[in-house]
Coordinates of C-alpha atoms in Angstrom, one line a residue:
Chain A
X802 CA 1.6 17.6 -20.9
X803 CA 0.9 15.2 -18.1
X804 CA 4.1 16.2 -16.4
X805 CA 3.3 19.9 -16.5
X806 CA -0.1 19.3 -14.9
X807 CA 1.5 17.2 -12.2
X808 CA 4.1 20.0 -11.6
X809 CA 1.3 22.5 -11.2
X810 CA -0.6 20.4 -8.7
X811 CA 2.6 19.8 -6.7
X812 CA 3.6 23.5 -6.8
X813 CA 0.2 24.6 -5.5
X814 CA 0.4 21.9 -2.8
X815 CA 3.9 23.1 -1.8
X816 CA 2.6 26.7 -1.3
X817 CA -0.2 25.5 1.0
X818 CA 2.3 23.2 2.8
X819 CA 4.5 26.2 3.5
X820 CA 1.5 28.0 4.9
X821 CA 0.7 25.1 7.1
X822 CA 4.3 24.9 8.3
X823 CA 4.1 28.5 9.3
X824 CA 0.9 28.0 11.2
X825 CA 2.3 25.0 13.1
X826 CA 5.6 26.8 13.9
X827 CA 3.9 30.0 15.1
X828 CA 1.7 27.8 17.4
X829 CA 4.8 26.0 18.7
X830 CA 3.5 22.7 17.3
X831 CA 5.8 20.1 15.8
X832 CA 3.9 18.2 13.0
X833 CA 4.9 14.8 11.8
X834 CA 3.5 13.0 8.8
X835 CA 3.2 9.2 9.4
X836 CA 3.1 7.1 6.2
X837 CA 3.1 3.4 5.3
X838 CA 1.2 0.6 3.6
X839 CA -2.3 -0.4 4.6
X840 CA -1.9 -2.6 7.6
X841 CA 1.7 -1.5 8.5
X842 CA 0.3 -0.8 11.9
X843 CA 0.2 3.0 11.9
X844 CA -2.9 3.4 14.0
X845 CA -1.9 0.8 16.6
X846 CA 1.5 2.4 16.9
X847 CA -0.2 5.7 17.4
X848 CA -2.5 4.3 20.2
X849 CA 0.5 2.9 22.1
X850 CA 2.4 6.2 21.5
X851 CA -0.4 8.4 22.8
X852 CA -0.7 6.3 25.9
X853 CA 3.0 6.9 26.7
X854 CA 3.0 10.6 25.8
X855 CA 0.3 11.3 28.3
X856 CA 1.5 13.8 30.9
X857 CA 4.7 14.4 28.9
X858 CA 3.3 16.5 26.0
X859 CA 0.0 17.4 24.4
X860 CA -0.7 15.7 21.1
X861 CA -3.4 16.2 18.5
X862 CA -4.1 13.8 15.6
X863 CA -5.3 14.2 12.1
X864 CA -6.5 10.8 10.6
X865 CA -6.4 10.4 6.9
X866 CA -8.4 7.7 5.3
X867 CA -10.2 7.2 2.0
X868 CA -13.4 6.1 3.7
X869 CA -14.6 5.4 7.3
X870 CA -13.9 7.1 10.6
X871 CA -12.6 3.9 12.2
X872 CA -9.2 5.2 12.9
X873 CA -10.4 8.5 14.4
X874 CA -12.7 6.5 16.7
X875 CA -9.8 4.4 18.0
X876 CA -7.8 7.6 18.7
X877 CA -10.7 9.4 20.3
X878 CA -10.9 6.7 22.9
X879 CA -7.5 7.9 24.2
X880 CA -8.9 11.4 25.0
X881 CA -6.8 13.1 22.4
X882 CA -8.2 15.8 20.0
X883 CA -8.6 14.1 16.6
X884 CA -10.1 15.1 13.3
X885 CA -10.8 12.5 10.5
X886 CA -10.2 13.5 6.9
X887 CA -11.9 11.2 4.4
X888 CA -10.3 11.7 1.0
X889 CA -13.3 10.1 -0.8
X890 CA -11.1 8.1 -3.1
X891 CA -7.8 10.0 -3.2
X892 CA -4.8 7.9 -2.4
X893 CA -3.0 10.5 -0.2
X894 CA -3.6 13.6 2.0
X895 CA -2.6 16.9 0.6
X896 CA -1.8 20.3 2.2
X897 CA -5.2 21.8 1.4
X898 CA -7.1 19.0 3.2
X899 CA -4.9 19.5 6.2
X900 CA -5.2 23.3 6.1
X901 CA -9.0 23.0 6.1
X902 CA -9.1 21.1 9.4
X903 CA -6.5 23.1 11.4
X904 CA -9.2 25.5 12.7
X905 CA -10.8 22.5 14.4
X906 CA -7.8 22.3 16.8
X907 CA -6.7 24.7 19.6
X908 CA -3.2 24.6 18.2
X909 CA -1.6 26.9 20.8
X910 CA -2.5 24.2 23.4
X911 CA -0.7 21.4 21.5
X912 CA 3.0 20.4 21.3
X913 CA 2.8 17.7 18.7
X914 CA 0.5 17.1 15.7
X915 CA 0.5 13.6 14.4
X916 CA -0.9 13.3 10.9
X917 CA -1.6 9.7 9.9
X918 CA -1.7 9.5 6.1
X919 CA -3.7 7.2 3.8
X920 CA -2.3 3.7 3.8
X921 CA 0.0 3.8 0.7
X922 CA 3.7 3.4 0.4
X923 CA 3.9 5.4 -2.8
X924 CA 1.8 8.5 -3.3
X925 CA 1.7 10.3 0.1
X926 CA 5.4 11.1 0.0
X927 CA 5.0 13.4 -3.0
X928 CA 2.7 15.7 -1.1
X929 CA 4.2 17.8 1.7
X930 CA 1.6 18.7 4.3
X931 CA 3.6 21.3 6.2
X932 CA 5.2 18.7 8.6
X933 CA 8.6 19.0 10.2
X934 CA 9.3 15.3 9.7
X935 CA 8.1 12.4 7.7
X936 CA 8.0 9.0 9.4
X937 CA 7.6 5.7 7.5
X938 CA 6.0 2.7 9.3
X939 CA 7.0 -0.6 7.6
X940 CA 5.7 -3.9 8.9
X941 CA 8.6 -6.3 8.6
X942 CA 6.1 -8.9 7.4
X943 CA 5.9 -6.9 4.2
X944 CA 9.3 -8.2 3.3
X945 CA 12.9 -7.0 3.3
X946 CA 12.8 -6.1 -0.4
X947 CA 10.5 -3.1 0.1
X948 CA 13.1 -0.3 0.7
X949 CA 14.7 -0.8 -2.7
X950 CA 11.3 -1.2 -4.4
X951 CA 9.8 1.9 -2.8
X952 CA 12.9 4.0 -2.1
X953 CA 11.5 7.6 -2.2
X954 CA 9.5 7.3 1.0
X955 CA 12.6 6.1 2.9
X956 CA 14.7 8.8 1.3
X957 CA 12.3 11.5 2.5
X958 CA 11.7 10.2 6.0
X959 CA 13.5 11.4 9.1
X960 CA 12.7 8.1 10.8
X961 CA 11.4 4.6 10.0
X962 CA 9.5 2.3 12.4
X963 CA 10.1 -1.3 11.6
X964 CA 6.9 -2.6 13.1
X965 CA 5.6 -6.1 14.0
X966 CA 9.1 -7.3 14.8
X967 CA 7.4 -10.0 17.0
X968 CA 6.6 -11.8 13.7
X969 CA 10.2 -12.1 12.7
X970 CA 10.3 -15.9 13.2
X971 CA 7.3 -16.4 11.0
X972 CA 8.6 -14.7 7.9
X973 CA 11.6 -14.9 5.7
X974 CA 12.9 -11.4 6.5
X975 CA 16.6 -10.7 7.1
X976 CA 16.7 -7.7 9.5
X977 CA 20.3 -6.9 8.7
X978 CA 19.6 -6.7 4.9
X979 CA 16.5 -4.6 5.6
X980 CA 18.3 -2.1 7.7
X981 CA 21.3 -2.0 5.3
X982 CA 19.0 -1.2 2.4
X983 CA 17.2 1.5 4.2
X984 CA 20.5 3.1 5.3
X985 CA 21.9 2.8 1.7
X986 CA 18.9 5.0 0.6
X987 CA 19.1 7.4 3.5
X988 CA 22.2 7.2 5.8
X989 CA 20.8 9.7 8.3
X990 CA 17.4 8.0 8.9
X991 CA 16.6 6.9 12.4
X992 CA 15.5 3.3 12.7
X993 CA 13.2 2.0 15.5
X994 CA 12.4 -1.7 15.8
X995 CA 9.0 -2.0 17.5
X996 CA 6.2 -4.5 18.3
X997 CA 3.2 -2.3 19.0
X998 CA 1.3 -5.5 19.9
X999 CA 3.8 -6.7 22.5
X1000 CA 4.8 -3.1 23.3
X1001 CA 8.6 -3.6 22.8
X1002 CA 11.0 -1.0 21.5
X1003 CA 8.7 1.9 22.2
X1004 CA 11.1 3.7 24.7
X1005 CA 13.6 4.9 22.0
X1006 CA 10.7 6.0 19.8
X1007 CA 9.0 8.0 22.5
X1008 CA 12.3 9.6 23.5
X1009 CA 12.8 10.7 19.9
X1010 CA 9.3 12.1 19.7
X1011 CA 10.0 14.1 22.9
X1012 CA 13.3 15.4 21.4
X1013 CA 11.6 16.8 18.3
X1014 CA 8.6 18.2 20.0
X1015 CA 10.2 21.3 21.5
X1016 CA 8.7 24.5 19.9
X1017 CA 10.6 25.2 16.7
X1018 CA 12.2 28.6 16.6
Chain B
X904 CA -10.2 21.3 -13.7
X905 CA -8.4 18.5 -12.0
X906 CA -11.4 16.2 -12.4
X907 CA -11.5 16.9 -16.2
X908 CA -7.9 16.0 -16.6
X909 CA -8.3 12.8 -14.6
X910 CA -11.3 11.9 -16.8
X911 CA -9.2 12.4 -19.9
X912 CA -6.4 10.2 -18.6
X913 CA -8.8 7.5 -17.6
X914 CA -10.7 7.6 -21.0
X915 CA -7.4 7.3 -22.9
X916 CA -6.4 4.4 -20.7
X917 CA -9.8 2.7 -21.2
X918 CA -9.4 2.9 -25.0
X919 CA -6.0 1.2 -24.8
X920 CA -7.3 -1.3 -22.3
X921 CA -10.0 -2.3 -24.7
X922 CA -7.3 -2.8 -27.4
X923 CA -5.3 -5.0 -25.0
X924 CA -8.4 -7.0 -24.2
X925 CA -9.0 -7.6 -27.9
X926 CA -5.3 -8.7 -28.4
X927 CA -5.5 -11.1 -25.4
X928 CA -8.9 -12.6 -26.6
X929 CA -7.8 -13.0 -30.2
X930 CA -4.7 -14.9 -28.9
X931 CA -6.9 -17.1 -26.6
X932 CA -5.1 -15.7 -23.5
X933 CA -7.0 -15.0 -20.3
X934 CA -5.4 -12.0 -18.6
X935 CA -5.7 -11.4 -14.8
X936 CA -4.5 -8.2 -13.0
X937 CA -3.2 -9.0 -9.5
X938 CA -3.3 -6.1 -7.1
X939 CA -2.6 -5.6 -3.4
X940 CA -0.5 -3.7 -0.8
X941 CA 3.3 -3.9 -0.8
X942 CA 4.1 -7.1 1.0
X943 CA 0.7 -8.7 0.6
X944 CA 2.5 -11.7 -0.8
X945 CA 1.7 -11.3 -4.5
X946 CA 5.0 -12.6 -5.9
X947 CA 5.3 -15.5 -3.5
X948 CA 1.7 -16.5 -4.3
X949 CA 2.6 -16.3 -8.0
X950 CA 5.7 -18.5 -7.5
X951 CA 3.7 -21.2 -5.8
X952 CA 1.0 -20.8 -8.5
X953 CA 3.3 -21.2 -11.4
X954 CA 4.8 -24.3 -9.9
X955 CA 1.4 -25.9 -9.7
X956 CA 0.2 -24.8 -13.1
X957 CA 3.2 -26.5 -14.8
X958 CA 2.0 -29.0 -17.3
X959 CA -1.6 -27.8 -16.9
X960 CA -1.5 -24.6 -18.8
X961 CA 1.0 -22.1 -20.2
X962 CA 1.4 -18.9 -18.3
X963 CA 3.2 -15.7 -18.9
X964 CA 3.9 -13.0 -16.4
X965 CA 4.1 -9.2 -16.5
X966 CA 5.8 -7.8 -13.4
X967 CA 5.0 -4.2 -12.4
X968 CA 7.2 -2.4 -10.0
X969 CA 8.3 1.2 -9.4
X970 CA 11.9 0.2 -9.4
X971 CA 14.1 -3.0 -9.5
X972 CA 13.7 -6.2 -11.4
X973 CA 13.7 -8.3 -8.2
X974 CA 10.2 -9.8 -8.8
X975 CA 10.9 -10.7 -12.5
X976 CA 14.1 -12.4 -11.5
X977 CA 12.1 -14.5 -9.0
X978 CA 9.6 -15.5 -11.6
X979 CA 12.2 -16.2 -14.3
X980 CA 13.7 -18.8 -12.1
X981 CA 10.4 -20.8 -12.6
X982 CA 11.1 -21.0 -16.4
X983 CA 8.1 -18.8 -17.3
X984 CA 8.2 -16.0 -19.9
X985 CA 8.3 -12.8 -17.9
X986 CA 8.7 -9.1 -18.6
X987 CA 9.4 -6.5 -16.0
X988 CA 7.8 -3.0 -16.2
X989 CA 9.4 -0.4 -14.1
X990 CA 7.0 2.6 -13.7
X991 CA 9.9 4.9 -12.6
X992 CA 7.8 6.4 -9.8
X993 CA 4.2 5.9 -10.9
X994 CA 2.0 4.1 -8.4
X995 CA 0.2 1.8 -10.8
X996 CA 0.4 0.1 -14.2
X997 CA -1.6 1.5 -17.0
X998 CA -2.8 0.0 -20.3
X999 CA -0.2 1.7 -22.3
X1000 CA 2.7 0.2 -20.3
X1001 CA 1.2 -3.2 -20.8
X1002 CA 0.5 -2.7 -24.5
X1003 CA 4.2 -1.8 -25.0
X1004 CA 5.5 -5.1 -23.7
X1005 CA 2.9 -7.4 -25.3
X1006 CA 5.1 -7.9 -28.5
X1007 CA 7.8 -9.4 -26.1
X1008 CA 5.6 -12.5 -25.6
X1009 CA 4.5 -15.2 -28.0
X1010 CA 0.9 -14.7 -27.0
X1011 CA -0.5 -17.5 -29.2
X1012 CA 1.5 -20.0 -27.2
X1013 CA 0.0 -18.9 -23.8
X1014 CA -3.2 -19.7 -22.0
X1015 CA -2.9 -17.3 -19.1
X1016 CA -1.2 -13.9 -18.6
X1017 CA -0.7 -12.9 -15.0
X1018 CA -0.1 -9.2 -14.6
X1019 CA 1.3 -8.3 -11.1
X1020 CA 0.6 -4.7 -10.4
X1021 CA 2.6 -2.2 -8.3
X1022 CA 2.1 -2.8 -4.6
X1023 CA -0.7 -0.4 -3.8
X1024 CA -4.3 -1.0 -2.5
X1025 CA -5.6 2.2 -3.9
X1026 CA -4.5 3.5 -7.4
X1027 CA -4.1 0.4 -9.6
X1028 CA -7.8 -0.4 -9.5
X1029 CA -8.7 2.8 -11.4
X1030 CA -6.6 1.7 -14.4
X1031 CA -7.9 -1.2 -16.5
X1032 CA -5.2 -3.0 -18.3
X1033 CA -7.3 -5.1 -20.6
X1034 CA -7.6 -8.0 -18.1
X1035 CA -10.6 -10.4 -17.9
X1036 CA -10.4 -10.4 -14.1
X1037 CA -9.0 -8.4 -11.3
X1038 CA -7.7 -10.3 -8.3
X1039 CA -6.9 -8.7 -4.9
X1040 CA -4.3 -10.2 -2.6
X1041 CA -4.8 -9.1 1.1
X1042 CA -2.4 -10.3 3.7
X1043 CA -4.7 -11.0 6.7
X1044 CA -1.9 -9.4 8.9
X1045 CA -2.9 -6.1 7.3
X1046 CA -6.0 -6.2 9.5
X1047 CA -9.7 -6.9 9.1
X1048 CA -10.6 -3.2 8.8
X1049 CA -9.1 -3.0 5.3
X1050 CA -12.1 -3.9 3.1
X1051 CA -14.3 -1.1 4.4
X1052 CA -11.4 1.4 4.3
X1053 CA -10.4 0.5 0.7
X1054 CA -13.7 -0.8 -0.8
X1055 CA -13.2 -0.1 -4.5
X1056 CA -10.5 -2.7 -5.1
X1057 CA -12.8 -5.4 -3.5
X1058 CA -15.8 -4.1 -5.4
X1059 CA -14.0 -4.5 -8.8
X1060 CA -12.3 -7.8 -8.1
X1061 CA -13.6 -11.2 -9.3
X1062 CA -11.6 -12.9 -6.5
X1063 CA -9.7 -12.1 -3.4
X1064 CA -6.9 -14.1 -1.9
X1065 CA -6.7 -13.8 1.9
X1066 CA -3.0 -14.6 2.2
X1067 CA -0.7 -15.4 5.1
X1068 CA -3.5 -17.1 7.0
X1069 CA -0.8 -19.1 8.9
X1070 CA -0.3 -15.9 10.9
X1071 CA -3.9 -15.8 12.2
X1072 CA -2.8 -16.6 15.8
X1073 CA -0.4 -13.8 15.9
X1074 CA -2.7 -10.9 15.0
X1075 CA -6.1 -9.6 16.1
X1076 CA -7.9 -10.4 13.0
X1077 CA -11.4 -11.8 13.0
X1078 CA -11.7 -13.9 9.8
X1079 CA -15.5 -13.9 9.9
X1080 CA -15.7 -10.2 10.1
X1081 CA -13.2 -9.9 7.3
X1082 CA -15.1 -12.1 5.0
X1083 CA -18.4 -10.6 5.9
X1084 CA -17.2 -7.1 5.1
X1085 CA -15.7 -8.2 1.8
X1086 CA -19.0 -9.9 0.8
X1087 CA -20.9 -6.8 1.9
X1088 CA -19.0 -4.8 -0.7
X1089 CA -19.1 -7.5 -3.4
X1090 CA -21.4 -10.5 -2.8
X1091 CA -20.2 -12.3 -5.9
X1092 CA -16.5 -12.2 -5.1
X1093 CA -14.6 -15.5 -4.7
X1094 CA -12.6 -15.8 -1.5
X1095 CA -9.5 -18.0 -1.2
X1096 CA -7.8 -18.5 2.1
X1097 CA -4.1 -19.3 1.5
X1098 CA -0.8 -19.5 3.1
X1099 CA 1.7 -19.3 0.3
X1100 CA 4.5 -20.0 2.8
X1101 CA 3.0 -23.2 4.2
X1102 CA 1.3 -24.0 0.8
X1103 CA -2.2 -24.4 2.2
X1104 CA -5.4 -23.5 0.4
X1105 CA -3.8 -23.5 -3.0
X1106 CA -5.9 -26.2 -4.6
X1107 CA -9.1 -24.2 -4.8
X1108 CA -7.2 -21.2 -6.2
X1109 CA -5.5 -23.3 -8.9
X1110 CA -8.8 -24.9 -9.8
X1111 CA -10.4 -21.5 -10.2
X1112 CA -7.4 -20.3 -12.4
X1113 CA -7.9 -23.4 -14.6
X1114 CA -11.6 -22.7 -14.9
X1115 CA -11.1 -19.1 -16.2
X1116 CA -8.2 -20.0 -18.4
X1117 CA -10.1 -21.5 -21.3
X1118 CA -9.9 -19.5 -24.5
X1119 CA -12.5 -16.7 -24.3
X1120 CA -14.9 -16.7 -27.2

């Protein structure tokens, strides 16, 4: 009974996600869905990313949070069009929430739409939003046991950012094991090792974003 | 429609949680439900806690994870009765899952049951398990904006452990703001500042655990 209900919810979401995907593609916008635990560093990564993308491509941002507009305010300071979605308790964004805010953007003027999901390593991955790529941000300080404990999000992601690598000396994380486990779940995933705080490792990440941000045919 | 279904699920869960509470109380066991993001440091805190509780009181542990028995194996090494629950995808423990494993313990021989929930700062708080107290573990490296962004878990918790305080110099976290925001959500919450890695701040936490672990009348 519960499974049937969940299937219905996911089927409806998938329909709306496909509509969103069509809207993004027709406007020539590549959408990415950035997921990760609370405090993985998604918004800070986004800030450093937007600074570096300036003059290279035009990005818009959808900020998902349960409450507050703190993240949208941080993004707005970078002069990028941003809309905050507050889920009001829900633990993930869904395609309907995203569809509702699309008219707030001039999509035909954008190349890239970055959707920052609610901080949660579990639920967001089950709800497609119409994105071309899912990206997981994992703060290495969360521990190298996380991929095997939360495999689905790594399986579904095109890329993973291993963030806060400047803290490697202050935790008991084995980077080789971490990367091995991620690749065992998803051999095709792209792995970026970044410190958003010290601004290291961003070049490869930016290069990848540019490579995926050509209008999709 | 969706709200009605959710209400049903929560009502059923609450019934089972009340049954669990009765079972714990009749056995003279204080149950606590430990919640927090992936990588907040719940299991490491638990390991340090169990070491210090040895000879003071008898604890049992229920480990909740989506997949793997990694955490239970870590706990087992401390010679404490432990049962792993794998939710197989679900983002939180519920009262039914807990009820099913209770016969695996000799409850009348225990004083404290520590239930470590799935790593998730959002969903677990909605599902009572029959515990006397909820405890949130927040790694300070997650950022001082987290309480206002995820207020419910702080509102419902009796205590919060601010963990990994040894990393304060390596992040942009303002401890005063962090504590102020937590207290603005829940003025009665007990705050413990701990580094499980360096084993600082544990004394007050252990003292509190001892104070709540007397048989409940």
